[in-house]
Short mmCIF file of C-alpha atoms in Angstrom, two decimals:
data_model
loop_
_atom_site.label_atom_id
_atom_site.label_comp_id
_atom_site.label_asym_id
_atom_site.label_seq_id
_atom_site.Cartn_x
_atom_site.Cartn_y
_atom_site.Cartn_z
CA UNK S 1 21.25 14.34 -82.64
CA UNK S 2 23.73 15.22 -79.96
CA UNK S 3 22.51 15.69 -76.44
CA UNK S 4 23.76 18.78 -74.70
CA UNK S 5 25.64 18.41 -71.49
CA UNK S 6 23.61 19.11 -68.41
CA UNK S 7 24.12 22.44 -66.69
CA UNK S 8 27.01 22.60 -64.29
CA UNK S 9 24.70 23.16 -61.31
CA UNK S 10 23.12 19.72 -61.83
CA UNK S 11 26.38 17.82 -62.04
CA UNK S 12 27.12 18.22 -58.34
CA UNK S 13 23.75 18.77 -56.64
CA UNK S 14 24.71 17.22 -53.30
CA UNK S 15 25.94 20.36 -51.44
CA UNK S 16 22.88 22.40 -52.36
CA UNK S 17 20.50 19.50 -51.57
CA UNK S 18 22.17 19.07 -48.19
CA UNK S 19 21.64 22.76 -47.41
CA UNK S 20 18.02 22.58 -48.50
CA UNK S 21 17.42 19.44 -46.43
CA UNK S 22 19.00 21.03 -43.37
CA UNK S 23 16.88 24.16 -43.82
CA UNK S 24 13.72 22.08 -44.13
CA UNK S 25 14.54 20.16 -40.97
CA UNK S 26 15.06 23.38 -39.03
CA UNK S 27 12.00 25.11 -40.43
CA UNK S 28 9.08 25.70 -38.10
CA UNK S 29 6.07 24.08 -39.73
CA UNK S 30 2.60 25.50 -39.43
CA UNK S 31 0.26 23.60 -37.17
CA UNK S 32 -3.50 23.89 -37.17
CA UNK S 33 -4.71 25.66 -34.03
CA UNK S 34 -8.22 25.30 -32.69
CA UNK S 35 -10.03 26.77 -29.71
CA UNK S 36 -11.83 25.30 -26.72
CA UNK S 37 -15.54 26.00 -27.04
CA UNK S 38 -17.12 23.92 -24.30
CA UNK S 39 -16.42 21.47 -21.50
CA UNK S 40 -19.12 18.90 -20.75
CA UNK S 41 -18.33 16.41 -17.99
CA UNK S 42 -15.17 14.55 -18.93
CA UNK S 43 -14.93 15.85 -22.50
CA UNK S 44 -13.56 19.04 -24.00
CA UNK S 45 -15.10 20.34 -27.22
CA UNK S 46 -12.85 22.24 -29.62
CA UNK S 47 -13.47 23.95 -32.93
CA UNK S 48 -11.16 24.57 -35.87
CA UNK S 49 -9.10 21.37 -35.70
CA UNK S 50 -8.24 19.05 -38.58
CA UNK S 51 -7.28 15.76 -36.95
CA UNK S 52 -8.27 12.11 -36.65
CA UNK S 53 -9.41 9.69 -33.94
CA UNK S 54 -6.56 8.77 -31.61
CA UNK S 55 -4.42 11.80 -32.48
CA UNK S 56 -2.80 13.79 -29.66
CA UNK S 57 -3.43 17.50 -29.16
CA UNK S 58 -2.04 20.05 -26.74
CA UNK S 59 -4.27 22.50 -24.89
CA UNK S 60 -2.49 25.65 -23.69
CA UNK S 61 -3.70 27.74 -20.78
CA UNK S 62 -2.43 30.38 -18.34
CA UNK S 63 0.37 31.32 -20.78
CA UNK S 64 2.60 28.40 -19.73
CA UNK S 65 0.24 25.54 -18.88
CA UNK S 66 0.02 22.64 -21.32
CA UNK S 67 -2.46 19.78 -21.11
CA UNK S 68 -2.21 16.79 -23.45
CA UNK S 69 -5.47 15.33 -24.71
CA UNK S 70 -6.61 12.79 -27.25
CA UNK S 71 -9.23 12.99 -29.97
CA UNK S 72 -12.04 10.59 -29.08
CA UNK S 73 -14.89 11.70 -31.33
CA UNK S 74 -16.66 14.39 -33.33
CA UNK S 75 -20.00 16.15 -32.97
CA UNK S 76 -21.52 18.90 -35.14
CA UNK S 77 -18.20 19.99 -36.68
CA UNK S 78 -16.61 20.04 -33.24
CA UNK S 79 -13.83 17.77 -32.04
CA UNK S 80 -14.32 15.86 -28.79
CA UNK S 81 -11.18 15.63 -26.66
CA UNK S 82 -10.46 13.56 -23.58
CA UNK S 83 -7.75 15.08 -21.33
CA UNK S 84 -4.70 13.12 -20.17
CA UNK S 85 -4.56 15.11 -16.94
CA UNK S 86 -6.48 17.57 -14.79
CA UNK S 87 -8.59 20.17 -16.60
CA UNK S 88 -8.01 22.86 -14.00
CA UNK S 89 -7.12 26.15 -15.73
CA UNK S 90 -8.80 25.46 -19.08
CA UNK S 91 -10.89 28.41 -20.30
CA UNK S 92 -13.20 29.11 -23.24
CA UNK S 93 -10.97 30.00 -26.17
CA UNK S 94 -7.87 28.19 -24.88
CA UNK S 95 -5.66 27.30 -27.88
CA UNK S 96 -5.67 23.67 -29.00
CA UNK S 97 -2.77 22.53 -31.21
CA UNK S 98 -2.81 19.23 -33.09
CA UNK S 99 0.38 17.20 -32.69
CA UNK S 100 -0.14 15.24 -35.90
CA UNK S 101 0.72 11.90 -34.33
CA UNK S 102 -0.80 9.30 -31.98
CA UNK S 103 0.31 8.47 -28.45
CA UNK S 104 3.74 6.75 -28.24
CA UNK S 105 5.20 4.53 -25.52
CA UNK S 106 8.80 3.38 -24.81
CA UNK S 107 9.52 -0.34 -25.17
CA UNK S 108 12.51 -2.58 -24.70
CA UNK S 109 14.65 -4.37 -22.15
CA UNK S 110 15.79 -1.09 -20.58
CA UNK S 111 12.41 -0.81 -18.82
CA UNK S 112 13.03 -3.83 -16.55
CA UNK S 113 12.93 -2.94 -12.88
CA UNK S 114 11.04 0.31 -13.52
CA UNK S 115 7.64 1.60 -12.41
CA UNK S 116 5.75 3.76 -14.92
CA UNK S 117 2.53 5.72 -14.86
CA UNK S 118 -0.37 5.21 -17.23
CA UNK S 119 1.30 7.40 -19.88
CA UNK S 120 4.60 5.51 -19.82
CA UNK S 121 6.49 8.06 -17.71
CA UNK S 122 8.73 6.87 -14.82
CA UNK S 123 7.42 7.49 -11.30
CA UNK S 124 9.99 5.52 -9.29
CA UNK S 125 12.60 8.29 -8.96
CA UNK S 126 15.29 6.28 -10.76
CA UNK S 127 15.89 8.81 -13.50
CA UNK S 128 15.00 8.74 -17.18
CA UNK S 129 14.13 5.52 -18.95
CA UNK S 130 16.86 3.60 -20.74
CA UNK S 131 14.70 2.96 -23.80
CA UNK S 132 15.06 4.69 -27.14
CA UNK S 133 12.52 2.67 -29.10
CA UNK S 134 9.15 4.46 -29.13
CA UNK S 135 6.11 2.81 -30.70
CA UNK S 136 2.55 4.08 -31.18
CA UNK S 137 0.22 2.44 -28.70
CA UNK S 138 -2.50 2.22 -31.33
CA UNK S 139 -0.28 0.50 -33.90
CA UNK S 140 -0.14 -2.88 -32.21
CA UNK S 141 -2.30 -5.66 -33.57
CA UNK S 142 -3.07 -9.19 -32.47
CA UNK S 143 -0.81 -11.92 -33.87
CA UNK S 144 -2.12 -13.33 -37.14
CA UNK S 145 -4.36 -16.32 -36.33
CA UNK S 146 -2.54 -18.54 -38.83
CA UNK S 147 0.91 -17.45 -37.65
CA UNK S 148 0.40 -18.10 -33.94
CA UNK S 149 2.68 -20.88 -32.79
CA UNK S 150 0.88 -23.84 -31.12
CA UNK S 151 0.92 -23.84 -27.32
CA UNK S 152 2.89 -26.94 -26.38
CA UNK S 153 4.98 -26.01 -23.33
CA UNK S 154 3.63 -25.60 -19.79
CA UNK S 155 4.31 -22.44 -17.80
CA UNK S 156 5.33 -23.33 -14.24
CA UNK S 157 3.83 -20.75 -11.86
CA UNK S 158 5.09 -22.15 -8.54
CA UNK S 159 1.47 -22.44 -7.32
CA UNK S 160 0.63 -26.13 -6.78
CA UNK S 161 -3.14 -25.78 -7.28
CA UNK S 162 -2.55 -24.21 -10.71
CA UNK S 163 0.34 -26.37 -11.91
CA UNK S 164 -1.41 -29.61 -10.91
CA UNK S 165 -5.08 -29.12 -11.89
CA UNK S 166 -5.23 -25.94 -14.00
CA UNK S 167 -1.95 -26.24 -15.90
CA UNK S 168 -1.20 -23.18 -18.02
CA UNK S 169 0.72 -23.12 -21.30
CA UNK S 170 3.14 -20.46 -22.49
CA UNK S 171 1.11 -18.08 -24.62
CA UNK S 172 -2.24 -18.85 -22.98
CA UNK S 173 -4.65 -16.16 -21.77
CA UNK S 174 -6.17 -16.82 -18.34
CA UNK S 175 -8.68 -14.94 -16.25
CA UNK S 176 -8.49 -14.70 -12.46
CA UNK S 177 -12.06 -14.16 -11.24
CA UNK S 178 -12.55 -12.97 -7.67
CA UNK S 179 -14.46 -10.63 -5.44
CA UNK S 180 -12.68 -7.91 -3.49
CA UNK S 181 -10.35 -8.98 -0.69
CA UNK S 182 -10.07 -12.66 -1.69
CA UNK S 183 -6.33 -12.63 -2.46
CA UNK S 184 -5.99 -12.07 -6.20
CA UNK S 185 -3.21 -9.46 -5.83
CA UNK S 186 -1.17 -11.78 -3.63
CA UNK S 187 -1.66 -14.61 -6.14
CA UNK S 188 -0.60 -12.31 -8.98
CA UNK S 189 2.55 -11.28 -7.14
CA UNK S 190 3.44 -14.90 -6.49
CA UNK S 191 3.00 -15.83 -10.17
CA UNK S 192 4.97 -12.80 -11.36
CA UNK S 193 7.87 -13.58 -9.02
CA UNK S 194 8.04 -17.34 -9.48
CA UNK S 195 6.80 -18.19 -12.98
CA UNK S 196 9.33 -19.71 -15.36
CA UNK S 197 9.30 -16.86 -17.87
CA UNK S 198 11.98 -14.41 -18.91
CA UNK S 199 10.24 -11.20 -17.83
CA UNK S 200 6.95 -9.99 -16.36
CA UNK S 201 4.88 -6.93 -17.26
CA UNK S 202 2.26 -5.93 -14.70
CA UNK S 203 -0.49 -3.37 -15.25
CA UNK S 204 -2.16 -2.09 -12.08
CA UNK S 205 -5.16 -0.27 -13.49
CA UNK S 206 -7.66 1.54 -11.28
CA UNK S 207 -6.08 0.21 -8.08
CA UNK S 208 -6.02 1.97 -4.72
CA UNK S 209 -2.89 4.06 -4.28
CA UNK S 210 -2.12 2.36 -0.98
CA UNK S 211 -2.07 -1.09 -2.57
CA UNK S 212 0.47 -0.19 -5.24
CA UNK S 213 3.41 0.18 -2.87
CA UNK S 214 2.34 -2.90 -0.92
CA UNK S 215 2.16 -4.97 -4.10
CA UNK S 216 5.60 -3.85 -5.30
CA UNK S 217 7.36 -4.32 -1.95
CA UNK S 218 5.60 -7.36 -0.49
CA UNK S 219 3.77 -9.31 -3.19
CA UNK S 220 6.38 -8.74 -5.92
CA UNK S 221 9.53 -8.18 -3.88
CA UNK S 222 12.94 -6.85 -5.02
CA UNK S 223 13.81 -9.97 -7.02
CA UNK S 224 10.45 -9.97 -8.79
CA UNK S 225 10.70 -6.26 -9.58
CA UNK S 226 14.16 -6.69 -11.10
CA UNK S 227 12.70 -8.85 -13.88
CA UNK S 228 9.45 -6.91 -14.23
CA UNK S 229 7.97 -3.71 -15.62
CA UNK S 230 5.11 -2.24 -13.59
CA UNK S 231 2.60 0.20 -15.10
CA UNK S 232 0.44 2.01 -12.55
CA UNK S 233 -2.70 4.05 -13.14
CA UNK S 234 -4.57 4.51 -9.87
CA UNK S 235 -8.30 4.99 -9.45
CA UNK S 236 -8.02 8.80 -9.07
CA UNK S 237 -6.53 9.21 -12.57
CA UNK S 238 -8.72 10.42 -15.45
CA UNK S 239 -10.63 7.68 -17.25
CA UNK S 240 -8.56 8.01 -20.43
CA UNK S 241 -5.30 7.65 -18.48
CA UNK S 242 -6.59 4.43 -16.92
CA UNK S 243 -7.47 3.02 -20.32
CA UNK S 244 -4.13 4.20 -21.72
CA UNK S 245 -2.38 2.41 -18.86
CA UNK S 246 -3.83 -0.88 -20.07
CA UNK S 247 -2.66 -0.24 -23.64
CA UNK S 248 0.78 0.96 -22.47
CA UNK S 249 1.35 -2.22 -20.44
CA UNK S 250 0.18 -4.35 -23.38
CA UNK S 251 2.48 -2.55 -25.83
CA UNK S 252 5.50 -2.98 -23.53
CA UNK S 253 4.79 -6.71 -23.18
CA UNK S 254 4.42 -7.02 -26.95
CA UNK S 255 7.76 -5.29 -27.48
CA UNK S 256 9.50 -7.75 -25.16
CA UNK S 257 7.76 -10.69 -26.86
CA UNK S 258 9.02 -9.52 -30.26
CA UNK S 259 12.56 -9.64 -28.85
CA UNK S 260 12.05 -13.41 -28.58
CA UNK S 261 11.25 -13.58 -24.87
CA UNK S 262 8.71 -15.54 -22.86
CA UNK S 263 6.66 -12.80 -21.19
CA UNK S 264 4.23 -13.13 -18.30
CA UNK S 265 1.70 -10.32 -18.69
CA UNK S 266 -0.65 -9.47 -15.82
CA UNK S 267 -3.43 -6.91 -15.67
CA UNK S 268 -5.30 -6.02 -12.51
CA UNK S 269 -8.04 -5.48 -13.31
CA UNK S 270 -9.98 -5.77 -16.56
CA UNK S 271 -13.13 -4.71 -14.73
CA UNK S 272 -11.67 -1.31 -13.87
CA UNK S 273 -10.48 -0.85 -17.43
CA UNK S 274 -14.06 -1.55 -18.53
CA UNK S 275 -15.37 0.97 -16.00
CA UNK S 276 -13.00 3.62 -17.34
CA UNK S 277 -14.08 2.90 -20.90
CA UNK S 278 -17.70 3.14 -19.77
CA UNK S 279 -16.98 6.65 -18.41
CA UNK S 280 -15.48 7.65 -21.76
CA UNK S 281 -18.31 6.13 -23.76
CA UNK S 282 -21.04 7.80 -21.74
CA UNK S 283 -19.20 11.12 -21.89
CA UNK S 284 -19.11 11.14 -25.70
CA UNK S 285 -22.75 10.11 -26.02
CA UNK S 286 -22.77 6.31 -26.35
CA UNK S 287 -25.99 4.64 -25.23
CA UNK S 288 -25.70 2.51 -22.08
CA UNK S 289 -26.30 -1.20 -22.52
CA UNK S 290 -25.99 -4.04 -20.00
CA UNK S 291 -25.61 -2.63 -16.46
CA UNK S 292 -24.70 0.74 -17.93
CA UNK S 293 -21.71 -0.56 -19.90
CA UNK S 294 -21.52 0.99 -23.35
CA UNK S 295 -21.01 -1.03 -26.56
CA UNK S 296 -17.41 0.22 -26.84
CA UNK S 297 -16.57 -1.67 -23.62
CA UNK S 298 -17.42 -5.02 -25.17
CA UNK S 299 -15.54 -4.04 -28.34
CA UNK S 300 -12.47 -3.05 -26.29
CA UNK S 301 -12.13 -6.31 -24.33
CA UNK S 302 -11.34 -8.71 -27.21
CA UNK S 303 -9.02 -6.14 -28.81
CA UNK S 304 -7.09 -5.88 -25.55
CA UNK S 305 -6.98 -9.57 -24.66
CA UNK S 306 -6.27 -10.92 -28.15
CA UNK S 307 -2.98 -9.00 -28.16
CA UNK S 308 -1.56 -11.63 -25.79
CA UNK S 309 -0.58 -15.09 -27.02
CA UNK S 310 2.17 -16.66 -29.08
CA UNK S 311 3.90 -15.07 -32.04
CA UNK S 312 6.57 -16.20 -34.45
CA UNK S 313 9.28 -14.91 -32.08
CA UNK S 314 8.13 -15.32 -28.48
CA UNK S 315 5.23 -15.88 -26.11
CA UNK S 316 3.07 -13.56 -24.04
CA UNK S 317 1.10 -15.41 -21.37
CA UNK S 318 -1.74 -13.20 -20.15
CA UNK S 319 -3.33 -13.17 -16.69
CA UNK S 320 -6.32 -10.83 -16.49
CA UNK S 321 -8.04 -10.36 -13.16
CA UNK S 322 -11.79 -9.79 -13.20
CA UNK S 323 -13.26 -8.12 -10.12
CA UNK S 324 -16.73 -9.65 -10.00
CA UNK S 325 -19.40 -7.27 -8.75
CA UNK S 326 -21.05 -8.58 -5.57
CA UNK S 327 -19.44 -12.02 -6.12
CA UNK S 328 -21.72 -12.44 -9.14
CA UNK S 329 -19.62 -14.51 -11.54
CA UNK S 330 -22.23 -14.03 -14.29
CA UNK S 331 -22.19 -10.23 -14.39
CA UNK S 332 -21.55 -8.71 -17.87
CA UNK S 333 -17.78 -8.15 -17.70
CA UNK S 334 -17.07 -11.56 -16.16
CA UNK S 335 -19.31 -13.26 -18.70
CA UNK S 336 -17.67 -11.46 -21.63
CA UNK S 337 -14.15 -12.19 -20.34
CA UNK S 338 -14.86 -15.91 -19.95
CA UNK S 339 -15.95 -16.12 -23.57
CA UNK S 340 -12.71 -14.48 -24.80
CA UNK S 341 -10.06 -16.10 -22.60
CA UNK S 342 -8.51 -19.58 -22.77
CA UNK S 343 -9.57 -20.52 -19.25
CA UNK S 344 -10.27 -19.06 -15.85
CA UNK S 345 -9.15 -19.39 -12.25
CA UNK S 346 -11.93 -18.78 -9.72
CA UNK S 347 -11.12 -17.59 -6.21
CA UNK S 348 -13.65 -18.51 -3.54
CA UNK S 349 -14.55 -16.30 -0.60
CA UNK S 350 -15.63 -19.38 1.36
CA UNK S 351 -12.18 -20.94 0.96
CA UNK S 352 -10.53 -17.67 1.95
CA UNK S 353 -12.69 -17.55 5.09
CA UNK S 354 -11.39 -21.03 6.00
CA UNK S 355 -7.78 -19.74 5.76
CA UNK S 356 -7.26 -21.76 2.59
CA UNK S 357 -4.54 -20.01 0.57
CA UNK S 358 -4.56 -19.69 -2.32
CA UNK S 359 -8.35 -19.66 -2.28
CA UNK S 360 -8.61 -21.33 -5.70
CA UNK S 361 -11.85 -23.21 -6.32
CA UNK S 362 -10.37 -25.85 -8.63
CA UNK S 363 -13.76 -27.41 -9.39
CA UNK S 364 -14.96 -24.15 -10.96
CA UNK S 365 -11.65 -23.39 -12.70
CA UNK S 366 -10.46 -24.67 -16.05
CA UNK S 367 -7.52 -24.41 -18.42
CA UNK S 368 -8.53 -25.03 -22.04
CA UNK S 369 -4.98 -25.79 -23.20
CA UNK S 370 -4.08 -28.16 -20.36
CA UNK S 371 -4.51 -31.30 -22.53
CA UNK S 372 -1.96 -29.92 -25.01
CA UNK S 373 0.80 -29.20 -22.47
CA UNK S 374 0.56 -32.12 -20.02
CA UNK S 375 1.38 -35.81 -20.13
CA UNK S 376 -1.23 -38.58 -20.09
CA UNK S 377 -0.18 -39.55 -16.55
CA UNK S 378 -0.56 -35.97 -15.33
CA UNK S 379 -4.04 -35.70 -16.80
CA UNK S 380 -5.01 -39.05 -15.29
CA UNK S 381 -4.07 -38.06 -11.74
CA UNK S 382 -5.56 -34.57 -12.16
CA UNK S 383 -8.85 -36.08 -13.33
CA UNK S 384 -8.96 -38.49 -10.42
CA UNK S 385 -8.30 -35.69 -7.92
CA UNK S 386 -11.05 -33.56 -9.43
CA UNK S 387 -13.43 -36.50 -9.10
CA UNK S 388 -12.46 -37.00 -5.46
CA UNK S 389 -13.03 -33.31 -4.67
CA UNK S 390 -16.37 -33.29 -6.50
CA UNK S 391 -17.62 -36.35 -4.63
CA UNK S 392 -16.63 -34.90 -1.26
CA UNK S 393 -18.19 -31.52 -2.08
CA UNK S 394 -21.48 -33.21 -2.99
CA UNK S 395 -21.55 -35.14 0.29
CA UNK S 396 -20.07 -32.34 2.45
CA UNK S 397 -23.31 -31.49 4.26
CA UNK S 398 -24.03 -35.14 5.14
CA UNK S 399 -20.48 -35.63 6.40
CA UNK S 400 -20.48 -32.42 8.46
CA UNK S 401 -23.69 -33.24 10.33
CA UNK S 402 -22.61 -36.86 10.92
CA UNK S 403 -25.41 -38.32 8.79
CA UNK S 404 -23.10 -40.29 6.52
CA UNK S 405 -22.39 -43.88 7.59
CA UNK S 406 -18.98 -45.18 6.62
CA UNK S 407 -19.19 -47.95 4.03
CA UNK S 408 -22.41 -46.69 2.45
CA UNK S 409 -20.63 -45.43 -0.66
CA UNK S 410 -17.10 -46.47 -1.73
CA UNK S 411 -16.52 -43.21 -3.60
CA UNK S 412 -17.39 -41.09 -0.57
CA UNK S 413 -15.18 -43.29 1.61
CA UNK S 414 -12.28 -42.73 -0.79
CA UNK S 415 -12.93 -39.00 -0.86
CA UNK S 416 -12.92 -38.79 2.95
CA UNK S 417 -9.66 -40.74 3.11
CA UNK S 418 -7.87 -38.72 0.42
CA UNK S 419 -9.12 -35.23 1.33
CA UNK S 420 -6.33 -34.43 3.85
CA UNK S 421 -3.67 -35.31 1.24
CA UNK S 422 -5.50 -33.26 -1.40
CA UNK S 423 -5.66 -30.22 0.87
CA UNK S 424 -1.93 -30.49 1.54
CA UNK S 425 -1.41 -30.18 -2.20
CA UNK S 426 -3.89 -27.36 -2.75
CA UNK S 427 -3.02 -25.28 0.33
CA UNK S 428 0.28 -23.46 0.11
CA UNK S 429 2.22 -20.66 1.73
CA UNK S 430 4.03 -17.91 -0.11
CA UNK S 431 7.01 -20.12 -0.95
CA UNK S 432 6.89 -21.54 -4.50
CA UNK S 433 7.01 -25.22 -5.42
CA UNK S 434 8.79 -26.46 -8.52
CA UNK S 435 6.71 -27.93 -11.32
CA UNK S 436 8.40 -31.32 -10.95
CA UNK S 437 7.78 -31.44 -7.19
CA UNK S 438 4.12 -30.55 -7.74
CA UNK S 439 3.65 -33.46 -10.14
CA UNK S 440 5.33 -35.85 -7.69
CA UNK S 441 3.03 -34.60 -4.92
CA UNK S 442 -0.02 -35.09 -7.16
CA UNK S 443 0.91 -38.69 -7.99
CA UNK S 444 1.75 -39.50 -4.36
CA UNK S 445 -1.86 -38.79 -3.32
CA UNK S 446 -3.00 -41.97 -5.05
CA UNK S 447 0.16 -44.06 -4.76
CA UNK S 448 0.80 -43.61 -1.04
#
């Protein structure tokens, strides 16, 4: 049996296929259009949409106005939307068009030195971003637990109290717990500017607008900004934009880590991210739990914090500030954060009142990876200094009122003698100290 030759039109299909492909690319596809039916609090209800959780939609109003929003839930065949901007101008029946894709963010080295808003758009007046790689914010996942590289190298922060007694490793996740006005932003700026990492990514979430410029100009400085990316979502932004700001900053840091860099990632503050998520949860009907926080808040925190850490290519050292409510270090967000993170740095209002900067309470701070990144000699001197500080703190009241008699207790005598040297180590100005100099200073307390 002889096979017939194929028709001539199939022998050279390329030109026709090219024309068809070009026509398909230029064709205007149909998109499902819904309508706004109701606005309740922070949520917009729409009908007629076929979309999924996390998908972006566009609400059109006043003929030319366009408001992006995200699908956050469903209720009685209606889609619940959370706006990524002001809802002014939205009317019943306003068209809602599904975009068919989730929220994307630019990543890459071209973002260094830039200041972005919570949606990843530049707000520093330096022109468009030099980043062509766009990734979905929702696509990022935590590094595989069995593929995380061990934390074996210390991260020098330039802060003597941290490097000596609360040594941090590259890829660790630390919490900075403090009340308002105790100096956490200044400490963050110092770490971002002076830590021995390749780049820094800083998320200022829910902060006062006045503090943003002060942080960038004074705490971070021009040199610190040049090697940093700053994501800003102030307290007056919609709740979803504040939460998005946290995810945007995390995705940018992940992108830099996957380029093989050592990244210092800082978020100020986790508490305000939790508050924004609480607003969203309550708006879509979640039941309030501990102190009004919804269950989605406590589900969000580990998902956000576990994204930091080591990967097969680089490291992402996370610093998450926790604004404790009323200086209560056992309130729900602080308690949940402590259980997730690899250690915590506690700032004391009493130390701040005594002009002790940084106001780090080293006795109530801990780094869980310090034994893996420090030498035996370092741990020996750090343990002795902690013991000296604990003994003095226990006898402080007796010493202050003059009730302690010298020679009654050798440990208290040693603590009184060594306290001035210890305070010289733990108190510091804004100038950084090298890691090596800090270790020499720590050893000199007991050798001098």
